[in-house]
Short mmCIF file of C-alpha atoms in Angstrom, two decimals:
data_model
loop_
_atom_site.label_atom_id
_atom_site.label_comp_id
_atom_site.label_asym_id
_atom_site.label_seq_id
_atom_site.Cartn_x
_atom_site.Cartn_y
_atom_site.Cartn_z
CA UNK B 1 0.00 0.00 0.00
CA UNK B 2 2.93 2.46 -0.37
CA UNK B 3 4.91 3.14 -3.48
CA UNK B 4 9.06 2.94 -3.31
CA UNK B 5 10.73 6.13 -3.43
CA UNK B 6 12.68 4.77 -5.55
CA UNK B 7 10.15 4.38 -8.41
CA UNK B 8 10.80 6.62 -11.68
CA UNK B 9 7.74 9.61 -12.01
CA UNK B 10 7.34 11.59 -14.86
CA UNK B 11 4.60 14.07 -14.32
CA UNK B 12 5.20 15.50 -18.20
CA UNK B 13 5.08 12.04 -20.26
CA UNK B 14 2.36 10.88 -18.24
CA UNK B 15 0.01 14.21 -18.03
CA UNK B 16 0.91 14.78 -21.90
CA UNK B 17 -0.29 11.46 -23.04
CA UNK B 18 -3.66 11.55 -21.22
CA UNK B 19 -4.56 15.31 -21.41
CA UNK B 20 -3.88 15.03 -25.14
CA UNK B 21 -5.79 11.86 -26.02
CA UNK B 22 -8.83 13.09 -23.53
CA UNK B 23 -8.50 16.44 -25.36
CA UNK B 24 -9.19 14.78 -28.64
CA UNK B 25 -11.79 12.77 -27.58
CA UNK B 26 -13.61 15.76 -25.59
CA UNK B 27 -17.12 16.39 -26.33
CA UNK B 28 -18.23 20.11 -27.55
CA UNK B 29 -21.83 20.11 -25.02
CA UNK B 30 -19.98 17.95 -22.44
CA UNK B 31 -17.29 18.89 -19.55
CA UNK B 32 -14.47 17.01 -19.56
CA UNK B 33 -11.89 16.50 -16.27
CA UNK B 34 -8.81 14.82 -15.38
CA UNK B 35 -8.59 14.10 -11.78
CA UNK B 36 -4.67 14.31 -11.69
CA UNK B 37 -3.34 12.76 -8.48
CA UNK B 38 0.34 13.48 -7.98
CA UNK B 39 2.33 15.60 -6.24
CA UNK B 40 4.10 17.19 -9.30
CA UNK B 41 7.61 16.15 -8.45
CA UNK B 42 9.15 14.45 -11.27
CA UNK B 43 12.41 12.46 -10.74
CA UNK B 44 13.36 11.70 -14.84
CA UNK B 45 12.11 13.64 -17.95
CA UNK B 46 11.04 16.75 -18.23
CA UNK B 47 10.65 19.36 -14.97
CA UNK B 48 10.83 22.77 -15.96
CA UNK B 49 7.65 23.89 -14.48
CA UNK B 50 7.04 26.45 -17.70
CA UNK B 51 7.33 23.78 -20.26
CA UNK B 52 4.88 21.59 -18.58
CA UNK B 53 2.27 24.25 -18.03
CA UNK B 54 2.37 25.76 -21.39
CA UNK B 55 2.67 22.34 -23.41
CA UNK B 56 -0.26 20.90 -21.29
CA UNK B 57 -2.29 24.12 -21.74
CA UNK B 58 -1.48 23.71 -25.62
CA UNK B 59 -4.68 21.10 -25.22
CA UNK B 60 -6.97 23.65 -23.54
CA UNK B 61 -10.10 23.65 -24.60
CA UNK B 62 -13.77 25.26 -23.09
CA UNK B 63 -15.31 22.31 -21.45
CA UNK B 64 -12.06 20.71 -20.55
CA UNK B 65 -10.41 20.97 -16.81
CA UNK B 66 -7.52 19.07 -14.66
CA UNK B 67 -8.28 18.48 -11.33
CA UNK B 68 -5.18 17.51 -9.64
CA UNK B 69 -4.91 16.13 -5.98
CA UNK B 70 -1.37 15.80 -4.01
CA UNK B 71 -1.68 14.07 -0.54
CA UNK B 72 1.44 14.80 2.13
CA UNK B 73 4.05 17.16 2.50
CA UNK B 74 6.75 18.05 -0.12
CA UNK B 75 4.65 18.22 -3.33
CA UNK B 76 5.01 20.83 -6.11
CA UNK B 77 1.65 22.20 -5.33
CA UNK B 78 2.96 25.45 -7.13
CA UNK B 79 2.88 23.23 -10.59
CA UNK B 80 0.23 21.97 -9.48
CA UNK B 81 -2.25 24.88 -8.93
CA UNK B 82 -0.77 26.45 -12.53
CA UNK B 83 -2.00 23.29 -13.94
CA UNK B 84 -5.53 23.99 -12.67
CA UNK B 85 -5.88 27.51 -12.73
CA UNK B 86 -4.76 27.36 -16.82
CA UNK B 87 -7.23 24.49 -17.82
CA UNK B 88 -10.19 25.68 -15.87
CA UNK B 89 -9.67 23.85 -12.88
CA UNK B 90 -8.66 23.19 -9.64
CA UNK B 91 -6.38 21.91 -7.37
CA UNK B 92 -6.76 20.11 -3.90
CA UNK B 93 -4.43 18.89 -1.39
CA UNK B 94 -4.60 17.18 2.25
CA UNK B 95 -1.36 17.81 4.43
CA UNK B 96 -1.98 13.77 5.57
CA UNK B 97 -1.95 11.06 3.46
CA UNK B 98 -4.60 9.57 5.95
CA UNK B 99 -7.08 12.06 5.09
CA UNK B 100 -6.90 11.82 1.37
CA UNK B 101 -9.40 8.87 0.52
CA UNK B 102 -11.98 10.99 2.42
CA UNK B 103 -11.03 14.27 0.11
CA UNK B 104 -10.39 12.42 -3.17
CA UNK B 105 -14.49 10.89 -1.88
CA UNK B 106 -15.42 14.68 -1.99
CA UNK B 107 -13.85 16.10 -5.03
CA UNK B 108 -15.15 13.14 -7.30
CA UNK B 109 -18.42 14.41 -5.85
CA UNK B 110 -18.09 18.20 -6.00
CA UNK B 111 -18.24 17.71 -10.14
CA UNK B 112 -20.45 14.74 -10.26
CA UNK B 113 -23.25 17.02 -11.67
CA UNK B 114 -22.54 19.43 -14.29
CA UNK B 115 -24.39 22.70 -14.56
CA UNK B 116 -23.50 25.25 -16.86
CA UNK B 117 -20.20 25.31 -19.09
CA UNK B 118 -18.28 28.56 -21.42
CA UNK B 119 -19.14 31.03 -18.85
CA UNK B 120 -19.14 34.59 -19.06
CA UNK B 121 -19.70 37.23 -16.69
CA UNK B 122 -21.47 40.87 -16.83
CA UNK B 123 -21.37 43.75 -14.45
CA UNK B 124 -24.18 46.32 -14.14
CA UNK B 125 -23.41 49.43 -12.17
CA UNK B 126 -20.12 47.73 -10.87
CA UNK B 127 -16.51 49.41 -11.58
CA UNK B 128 -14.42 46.03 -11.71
CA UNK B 129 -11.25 45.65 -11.91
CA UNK B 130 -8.80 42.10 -12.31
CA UNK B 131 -11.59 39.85 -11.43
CA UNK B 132 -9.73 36.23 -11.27
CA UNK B 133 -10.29 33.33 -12.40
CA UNK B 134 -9.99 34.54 -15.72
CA UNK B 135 -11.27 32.30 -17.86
CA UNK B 136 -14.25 31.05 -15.56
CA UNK B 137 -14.40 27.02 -14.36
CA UNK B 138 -17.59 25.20 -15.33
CA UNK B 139 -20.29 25.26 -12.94
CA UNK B 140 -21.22 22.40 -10.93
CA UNK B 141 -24.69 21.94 -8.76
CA UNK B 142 -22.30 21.15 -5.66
CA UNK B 143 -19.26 23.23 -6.23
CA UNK B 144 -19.36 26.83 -6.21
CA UNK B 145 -17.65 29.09 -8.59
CA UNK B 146 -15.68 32.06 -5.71
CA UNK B 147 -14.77 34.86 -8.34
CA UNK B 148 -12.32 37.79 -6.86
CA UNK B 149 -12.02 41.04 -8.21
CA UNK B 150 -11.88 44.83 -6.84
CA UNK B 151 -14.24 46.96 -7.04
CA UNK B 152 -15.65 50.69 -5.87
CA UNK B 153 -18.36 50.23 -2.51
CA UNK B 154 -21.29 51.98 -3.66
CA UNK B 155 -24.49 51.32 -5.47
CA UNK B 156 -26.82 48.62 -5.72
CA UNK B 157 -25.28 46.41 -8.64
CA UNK B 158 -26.17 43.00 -11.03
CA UNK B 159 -23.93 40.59 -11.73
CA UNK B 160 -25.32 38.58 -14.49
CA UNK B 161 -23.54 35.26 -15.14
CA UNK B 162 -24.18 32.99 -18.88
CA UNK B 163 -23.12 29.97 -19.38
CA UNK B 164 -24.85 27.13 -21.52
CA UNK B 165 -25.72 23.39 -21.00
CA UNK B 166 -26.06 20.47 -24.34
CA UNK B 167 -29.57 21.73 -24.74
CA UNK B 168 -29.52 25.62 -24.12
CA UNK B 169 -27.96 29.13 -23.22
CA UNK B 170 -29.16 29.67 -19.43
CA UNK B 171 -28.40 33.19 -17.62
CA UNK B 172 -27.73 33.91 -13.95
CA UNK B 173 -28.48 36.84 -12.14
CA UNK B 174 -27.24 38.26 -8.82
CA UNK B 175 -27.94 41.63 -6.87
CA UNK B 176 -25.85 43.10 -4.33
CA UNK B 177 -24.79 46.27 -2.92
CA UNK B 178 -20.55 46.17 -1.74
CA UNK B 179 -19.95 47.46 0.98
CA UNK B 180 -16.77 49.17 2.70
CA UNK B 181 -13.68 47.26 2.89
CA UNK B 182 -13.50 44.98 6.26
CA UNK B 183 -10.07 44.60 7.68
CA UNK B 184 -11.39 41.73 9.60
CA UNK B 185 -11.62 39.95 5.89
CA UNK B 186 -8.26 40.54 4.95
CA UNK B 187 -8.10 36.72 3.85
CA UNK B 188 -10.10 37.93 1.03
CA UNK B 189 -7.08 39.99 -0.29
CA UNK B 190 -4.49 37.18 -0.03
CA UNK B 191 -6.66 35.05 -2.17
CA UNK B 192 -7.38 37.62 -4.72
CA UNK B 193 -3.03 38.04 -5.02
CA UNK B 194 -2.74 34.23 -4.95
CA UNK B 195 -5.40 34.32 -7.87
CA UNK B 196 -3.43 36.98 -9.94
CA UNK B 197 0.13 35.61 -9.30
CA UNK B 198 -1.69 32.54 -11.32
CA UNK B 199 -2.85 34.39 -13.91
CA UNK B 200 0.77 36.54 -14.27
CA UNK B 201 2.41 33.43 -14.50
CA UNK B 202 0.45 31.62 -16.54
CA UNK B 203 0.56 34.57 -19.51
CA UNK B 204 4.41 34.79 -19.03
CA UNK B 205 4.11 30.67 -19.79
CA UNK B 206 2.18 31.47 -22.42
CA UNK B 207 3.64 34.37 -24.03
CA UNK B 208 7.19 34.82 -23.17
CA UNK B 209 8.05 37.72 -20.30
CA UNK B 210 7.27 40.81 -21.61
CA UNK B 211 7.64 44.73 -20.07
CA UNK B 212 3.80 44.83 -18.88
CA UNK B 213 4.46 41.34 -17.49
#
């Protein structure tokens, strides 16, 4: 029940073969995810962590997502979470290996039941800025989409959200009124940098490092 250490890995000739055969075979009206469970430390092949994000994203398509899963300490959870964040999904880890069949029990359930998919947010009334994840995950009836962004307190405002399913284009609408920053929610800022060192990143994987990057 416990692998060698001393077992090869290669996280890039085993993710490349399977993301690009599922890619191929994805269907247009249908979501599509890889539950990837790994920790993302290769010991032969390839390991930059660029050339593994950008040639897996190379396969990216809107109804596709990896989902990967590391269990224990010392994974590469920062390959890891660029993995997910640039195909749409996302990634989930348990500091003890004993808690993992209970988690892995969850996240095969969070996506069991597909909702909406190529989603698309509008913003009535609302001044926002870097709103992250950018693109948007698929939405699932038991896992909710958390969207980050900043934004002026103010006015009452509508946050319409469209996204469509195999038979039709369904639309989403929300009304709030946000209020004055709370210190006391200053989690709420970490995860909104977290979310936008992802999405830095993941453009300088993509296209190159540039001077607004």
């Amino acid at each position: 029940d416990r692998i060698p250490g001393q077992v090869n890995t290669d996280v890039y000739r085993v993710l490349h073969a399977v993301v690009r055969d599922v890619a191929e075979q994805a269907v247009r009206n249908r979501p599509t995810n890889v539950f990837f469970l790994s920790d993302g430390r290769s010991t032969t092949g390839i390991r930059d962590a660029r050339r593994i994000v950008n040639d897996i994203g190379s396969y990216a398509r809107p109804t596709f997502a990896i989902l990967p899963f590391d269990a224990g300490p010392g994974g590469n959870r920062y390959l890891l979470d660029l993995l997910a964040y640039t195909s749409r999904g996302q990634a989930t880890s348990v500091d003890q290996v004993e808690d993992a069949p209970k988690a892995l029990g969850a996240l095969f359930g969070a996506y069991d039941k597909p909702m909406l998919m190529q989603l698309r947010l509008t913003y009535t009334n609302l001044d926002v800025e870097d709103t992250y994840p950018s693109p948007l995950p698929n939405l699932y009836a038991d896992q909710p989409i958390v969207i980050f962004g900043r934004c002026k307190a103010g006015q009452n405002v509508t946050i319409q959200l469209e996204g469509k399913n195999p038979y039709a284009r369904r639309a989403l609408k929300f009304n709030a009124a946000p209020g004055a920053p709370d210190p006391a929610l200053s989690d709420i800022a970490r995860e909104w940098a977290k979310r936008r060192i992802h999405h830095v990143v993941s453009d300088m994987v993509r296209l190159g490092e540039t001077a607004e990057l």
